[in-house]
Short mmCIF file of C-alpha atoms in Angstrom, two decimals:
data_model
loop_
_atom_site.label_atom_id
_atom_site.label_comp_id
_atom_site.label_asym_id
_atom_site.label_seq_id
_atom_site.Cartn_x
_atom_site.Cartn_y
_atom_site.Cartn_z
CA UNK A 1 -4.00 -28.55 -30.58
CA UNK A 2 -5.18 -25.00 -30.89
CA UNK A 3 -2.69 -22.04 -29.73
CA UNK A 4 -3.37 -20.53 -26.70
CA UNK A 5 -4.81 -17.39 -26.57
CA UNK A 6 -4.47 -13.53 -25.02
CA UNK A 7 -8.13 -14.34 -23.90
CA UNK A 8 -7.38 -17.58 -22.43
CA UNK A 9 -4.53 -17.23 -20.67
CA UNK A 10 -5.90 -13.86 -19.00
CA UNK A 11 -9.43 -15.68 -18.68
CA UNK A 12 -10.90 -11.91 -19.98
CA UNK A 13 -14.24 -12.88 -20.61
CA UNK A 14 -14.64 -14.37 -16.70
CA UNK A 15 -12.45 -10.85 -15.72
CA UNK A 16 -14.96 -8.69 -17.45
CA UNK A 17 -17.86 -10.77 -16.46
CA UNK A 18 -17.35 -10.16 -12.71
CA UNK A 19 -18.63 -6.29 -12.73
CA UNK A 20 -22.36 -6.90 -11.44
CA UNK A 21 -23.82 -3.53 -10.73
CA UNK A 22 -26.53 -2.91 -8.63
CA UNK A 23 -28.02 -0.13 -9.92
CA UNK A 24 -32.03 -0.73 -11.83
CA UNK A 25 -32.43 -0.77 -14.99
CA UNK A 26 -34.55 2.40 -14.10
CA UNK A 27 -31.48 4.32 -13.12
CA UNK A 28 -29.95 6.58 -15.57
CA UNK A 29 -26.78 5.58 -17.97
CA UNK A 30 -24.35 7.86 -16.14
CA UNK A 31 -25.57 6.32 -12.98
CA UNK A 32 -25.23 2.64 -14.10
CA UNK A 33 -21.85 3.48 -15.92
CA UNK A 34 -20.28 5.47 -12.50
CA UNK A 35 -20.92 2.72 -10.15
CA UNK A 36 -19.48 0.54 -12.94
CA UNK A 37 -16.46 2.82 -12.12
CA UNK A 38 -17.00 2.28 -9.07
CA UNK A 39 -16.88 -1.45 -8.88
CA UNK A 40 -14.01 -1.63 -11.43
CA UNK A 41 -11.49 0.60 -9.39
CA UNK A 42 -12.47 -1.29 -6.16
CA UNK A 43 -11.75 -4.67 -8.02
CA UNK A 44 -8.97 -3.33 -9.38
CA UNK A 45 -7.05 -2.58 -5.86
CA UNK A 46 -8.12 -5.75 -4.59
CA UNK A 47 -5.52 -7.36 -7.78
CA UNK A 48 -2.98 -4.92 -7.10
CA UNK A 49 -3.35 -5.84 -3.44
CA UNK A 50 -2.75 -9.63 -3.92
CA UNK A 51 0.24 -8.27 -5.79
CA UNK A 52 1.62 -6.61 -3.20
CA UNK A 53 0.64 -8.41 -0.60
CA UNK A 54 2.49 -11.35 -2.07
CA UNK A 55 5.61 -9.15 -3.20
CA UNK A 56 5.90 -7.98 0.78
CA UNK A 57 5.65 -12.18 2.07
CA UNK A 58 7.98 -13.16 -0.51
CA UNK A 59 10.05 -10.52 0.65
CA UNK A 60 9.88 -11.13 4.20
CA UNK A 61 10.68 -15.17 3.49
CA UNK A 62 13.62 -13.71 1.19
CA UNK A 63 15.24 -11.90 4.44
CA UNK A 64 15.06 -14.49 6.71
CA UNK A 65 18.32 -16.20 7.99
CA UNK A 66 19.97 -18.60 6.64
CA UNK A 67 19.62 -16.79 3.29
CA UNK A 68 22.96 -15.50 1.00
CA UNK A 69 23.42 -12.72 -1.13
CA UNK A 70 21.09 -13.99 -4.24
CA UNK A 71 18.03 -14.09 -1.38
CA UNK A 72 18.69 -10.40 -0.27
CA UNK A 73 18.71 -9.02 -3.54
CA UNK A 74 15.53 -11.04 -4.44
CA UNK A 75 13.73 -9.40 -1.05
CA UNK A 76 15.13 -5.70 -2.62
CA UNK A 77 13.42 -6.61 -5.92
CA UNK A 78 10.33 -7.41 -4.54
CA UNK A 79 10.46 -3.81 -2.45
CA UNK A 80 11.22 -2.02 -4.68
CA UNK A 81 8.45 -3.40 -6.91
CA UNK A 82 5.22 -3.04 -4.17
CA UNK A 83 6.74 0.57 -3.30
CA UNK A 84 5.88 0.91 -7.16
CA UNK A 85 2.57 -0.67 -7.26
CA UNK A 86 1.47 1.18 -3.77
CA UNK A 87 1.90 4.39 -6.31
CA UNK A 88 -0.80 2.41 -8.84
CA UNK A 89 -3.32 2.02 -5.41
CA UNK A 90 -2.65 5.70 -5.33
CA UNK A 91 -3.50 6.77 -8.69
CA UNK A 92 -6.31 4.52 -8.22
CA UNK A 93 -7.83 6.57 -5.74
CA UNK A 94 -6.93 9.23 -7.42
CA UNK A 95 -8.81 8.19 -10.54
CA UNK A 96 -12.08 7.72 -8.16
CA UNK A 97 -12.25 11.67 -7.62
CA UNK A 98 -13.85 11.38 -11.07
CA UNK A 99 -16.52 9.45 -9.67
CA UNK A 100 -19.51 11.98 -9.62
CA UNK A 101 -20.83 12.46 -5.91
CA UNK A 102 -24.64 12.92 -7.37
CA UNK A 103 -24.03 9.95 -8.87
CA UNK A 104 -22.32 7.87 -5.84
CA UNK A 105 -25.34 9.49 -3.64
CA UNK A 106 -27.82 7.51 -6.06
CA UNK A 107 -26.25 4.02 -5.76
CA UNK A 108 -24.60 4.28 -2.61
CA UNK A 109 -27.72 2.82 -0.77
CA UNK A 110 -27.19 -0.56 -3.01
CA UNK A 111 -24.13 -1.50 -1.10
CA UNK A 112 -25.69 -2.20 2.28
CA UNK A 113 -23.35 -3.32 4.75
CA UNK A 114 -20.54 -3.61 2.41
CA UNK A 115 -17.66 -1.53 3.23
CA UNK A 116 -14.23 -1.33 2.05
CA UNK A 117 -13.02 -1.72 5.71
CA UNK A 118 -13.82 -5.53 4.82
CA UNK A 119 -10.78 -6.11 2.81
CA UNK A 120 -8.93 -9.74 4.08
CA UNK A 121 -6.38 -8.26 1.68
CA UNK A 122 -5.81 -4.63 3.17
CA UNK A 123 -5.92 -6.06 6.53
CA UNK A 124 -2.82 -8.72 5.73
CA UNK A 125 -0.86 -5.63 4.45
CA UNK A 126 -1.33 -3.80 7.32
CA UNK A 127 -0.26 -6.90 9.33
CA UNK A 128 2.97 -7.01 6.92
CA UNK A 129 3.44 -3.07 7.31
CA UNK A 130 2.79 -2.76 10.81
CA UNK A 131 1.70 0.30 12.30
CA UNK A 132 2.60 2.03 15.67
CA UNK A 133 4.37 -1.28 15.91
CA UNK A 134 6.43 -3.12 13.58
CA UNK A 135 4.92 -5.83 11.47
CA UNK A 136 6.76 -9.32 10.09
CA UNK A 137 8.62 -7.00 7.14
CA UNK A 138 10.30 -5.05 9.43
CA UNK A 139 10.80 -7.50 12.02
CA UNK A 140 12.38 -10.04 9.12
CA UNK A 141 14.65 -7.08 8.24
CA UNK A 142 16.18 -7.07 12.01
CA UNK A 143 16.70 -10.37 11.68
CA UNK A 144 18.73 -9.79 8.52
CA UNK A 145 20.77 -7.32 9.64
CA UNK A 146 21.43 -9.21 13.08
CA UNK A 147 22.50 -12.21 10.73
CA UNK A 148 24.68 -9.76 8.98
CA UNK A 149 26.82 -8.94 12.37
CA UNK A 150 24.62 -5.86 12.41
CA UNK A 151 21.73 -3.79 13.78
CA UNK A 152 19.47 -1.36 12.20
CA UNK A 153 20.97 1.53 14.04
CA UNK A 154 24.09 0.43 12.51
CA UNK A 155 22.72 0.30 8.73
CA UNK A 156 21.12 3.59 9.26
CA UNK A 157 24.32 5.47 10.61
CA UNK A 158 26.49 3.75 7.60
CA UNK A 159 24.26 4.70 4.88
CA UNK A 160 25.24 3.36 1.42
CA UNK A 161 28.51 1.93 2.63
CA UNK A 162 25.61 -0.67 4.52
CA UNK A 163 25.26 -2.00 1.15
CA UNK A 164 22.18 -4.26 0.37
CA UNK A 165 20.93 -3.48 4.00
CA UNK A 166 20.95 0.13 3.14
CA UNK A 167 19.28 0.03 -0.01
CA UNK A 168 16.65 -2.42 1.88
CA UNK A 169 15.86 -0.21 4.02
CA UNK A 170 15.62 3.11 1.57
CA UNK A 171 12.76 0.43 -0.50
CA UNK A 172 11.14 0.20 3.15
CA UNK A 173 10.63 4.06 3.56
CA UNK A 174 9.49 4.23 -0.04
CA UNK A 175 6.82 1.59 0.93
CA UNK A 176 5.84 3.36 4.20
CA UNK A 177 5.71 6.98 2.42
CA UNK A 178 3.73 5.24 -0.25
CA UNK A 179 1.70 3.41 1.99
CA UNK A 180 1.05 6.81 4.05
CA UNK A 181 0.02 9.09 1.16
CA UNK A 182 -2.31 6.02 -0.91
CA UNK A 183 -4.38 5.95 2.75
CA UNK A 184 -3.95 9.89 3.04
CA UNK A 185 -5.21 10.46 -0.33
CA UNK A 186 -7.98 7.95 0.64
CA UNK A 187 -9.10 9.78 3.64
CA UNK A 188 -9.27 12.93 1.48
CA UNK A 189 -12.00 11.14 -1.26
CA UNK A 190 -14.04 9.75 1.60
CA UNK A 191 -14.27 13.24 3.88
CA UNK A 192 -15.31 14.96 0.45
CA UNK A 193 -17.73 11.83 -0.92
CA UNK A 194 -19.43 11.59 2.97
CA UNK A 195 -18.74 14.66 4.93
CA UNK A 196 -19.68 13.33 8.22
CA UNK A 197 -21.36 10.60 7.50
CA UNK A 198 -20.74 7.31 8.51
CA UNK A 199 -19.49 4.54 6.73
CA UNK A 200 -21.56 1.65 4.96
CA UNK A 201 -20.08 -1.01 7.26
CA UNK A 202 -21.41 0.74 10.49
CA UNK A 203 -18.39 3.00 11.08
CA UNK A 204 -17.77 6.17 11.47
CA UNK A 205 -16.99 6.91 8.48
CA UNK A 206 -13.63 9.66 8.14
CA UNK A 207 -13.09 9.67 11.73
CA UNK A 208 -12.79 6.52 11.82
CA UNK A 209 -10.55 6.18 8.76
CA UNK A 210 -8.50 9.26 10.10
CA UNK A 211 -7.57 6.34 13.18
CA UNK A 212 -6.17 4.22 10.90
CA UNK A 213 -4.05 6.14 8.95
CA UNK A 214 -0.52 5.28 9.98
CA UNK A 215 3.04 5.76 8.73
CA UNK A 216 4.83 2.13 9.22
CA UNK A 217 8.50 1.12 10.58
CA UNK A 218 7.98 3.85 13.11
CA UNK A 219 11.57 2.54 14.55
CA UNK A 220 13.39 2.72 11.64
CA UNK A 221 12.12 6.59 10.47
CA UNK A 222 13.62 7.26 14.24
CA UNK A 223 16.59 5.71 13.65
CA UNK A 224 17.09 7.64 10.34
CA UNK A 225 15.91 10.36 12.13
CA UNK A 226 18.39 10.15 14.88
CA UNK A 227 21.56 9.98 12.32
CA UNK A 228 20.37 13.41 9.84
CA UNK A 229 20.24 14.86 13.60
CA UNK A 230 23.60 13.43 14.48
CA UNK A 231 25.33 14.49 11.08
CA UNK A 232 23.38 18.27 11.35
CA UNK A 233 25.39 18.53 15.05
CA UNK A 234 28.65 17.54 13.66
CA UNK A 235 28.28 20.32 10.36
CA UNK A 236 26.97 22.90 13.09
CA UNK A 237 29.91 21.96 15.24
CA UNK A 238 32.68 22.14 12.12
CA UNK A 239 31.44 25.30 11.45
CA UNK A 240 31.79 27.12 14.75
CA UNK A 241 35.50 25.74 15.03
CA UNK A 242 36.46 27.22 11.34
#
């Protein structure tokens, strides 16, 4: 029987088979080669994005009642993890402001109507995430904390002595602030590739990505928000009575 392989088990020659640029063979090597980069980086977020995306369900299935002490860690591990892997989209992006824009203007054409907008996978995280409204991650995290005898305003005004809920809910900010500056730092590359432009898929282009940038669990930054304010009073009002 022969040994498994590095090759085999990551299937590398089907992974590095799957970059198909469109560019002529007319077109230049530093043309061909950037919308490689291109293609690679895109491919590459769409991985990290089945990642997370399946990190953030497992989470959400982790939090919901009945589940014991073993299942809440497990949800915090997951967290923790995509708030880590929402940095790697990040650097990704960052990585694609090495993409030359004389370059990008020559192939751009090739991709038609295909836009990045078009992601099944970004639009499921934003589903998870939620925007202006809370998605399933947050809404599973109520229903912990109601299973726990508590709410959210609760965890939020008991800080670490909230335990596990606390340190849930820190790994939630970290995924919204990640979440917030991977789709900021986004926006940037697009308004400096395009200008005004509009977008391949028909949009319009940074405009319309400016819409969609949102920072999730809107609630529970309010409810965070509402305690530092609470706490700031109390300090003012110590001081004045000294």
């Amino acid at each position: 029987m022969t040994a498994l392989t590095y090759s085999d088990y990551l299937n590398i020659d089907a992974l590095l088979s799957l970059q198909e640029t469109r560019s002529p063979d007319t077109a230049s090597r530093a043309v061909i080669h950037a919308e490689h980069f291109f293609m690679v980086t895109h491919q590459s977020c769409e991985l990290w994005l089945k990642q997370v995306t399946m990190d953030l369900e497992a989470a959400a299935d982790a939090m919901t009642p009945p589940c014991d002490d073993g299942d809440e860690e497990l949800a915090l591990e997951f967290l923790q993890r995509s708030a880590e892997l929402l940095r790697v989209l990040h650097d990704q992006v960052v990585a694609l402001e090495k993409l030359p824009l004389r370059h990008f203007a020559e192939f751009r054409p090739l991709l038609d109507g295909a836009s990045g907008g078009q992601s099944a996978q970004f639009r499921l995280l934003a589903q998870l995430l939620g925007g202006r409204r809370e998605g399933r991650l947050y809404q599973a995290f109520e229903r912990l904390a109601k299973h726990k005898g508590m709410k959210v305003a609760e965890v939020c005004a008991l800080g670490p002595r909230a335990g596990i809920l606390n340190r849930i809910a820190e790994s939630l900010l970290d995924i919204a602030n990640g979440y917030w500056r991977w789709k900021v730092t986004h926006l940037a590359l697009v308004s400096r590739m395009l200008g005004n432009r509009k977008g391949t898929g028909g949009s319009a282009g940074v405009d319309f990505l400016a819409r969609r940038v949102v920072l999730p669990f809107p609630q529970l930054r309010q409810l965070r928000g509402e305690v530092h304010e609470t706490l700031a009073a109390e300090r003012a009002a110590t001081g004045r009575g000294r």
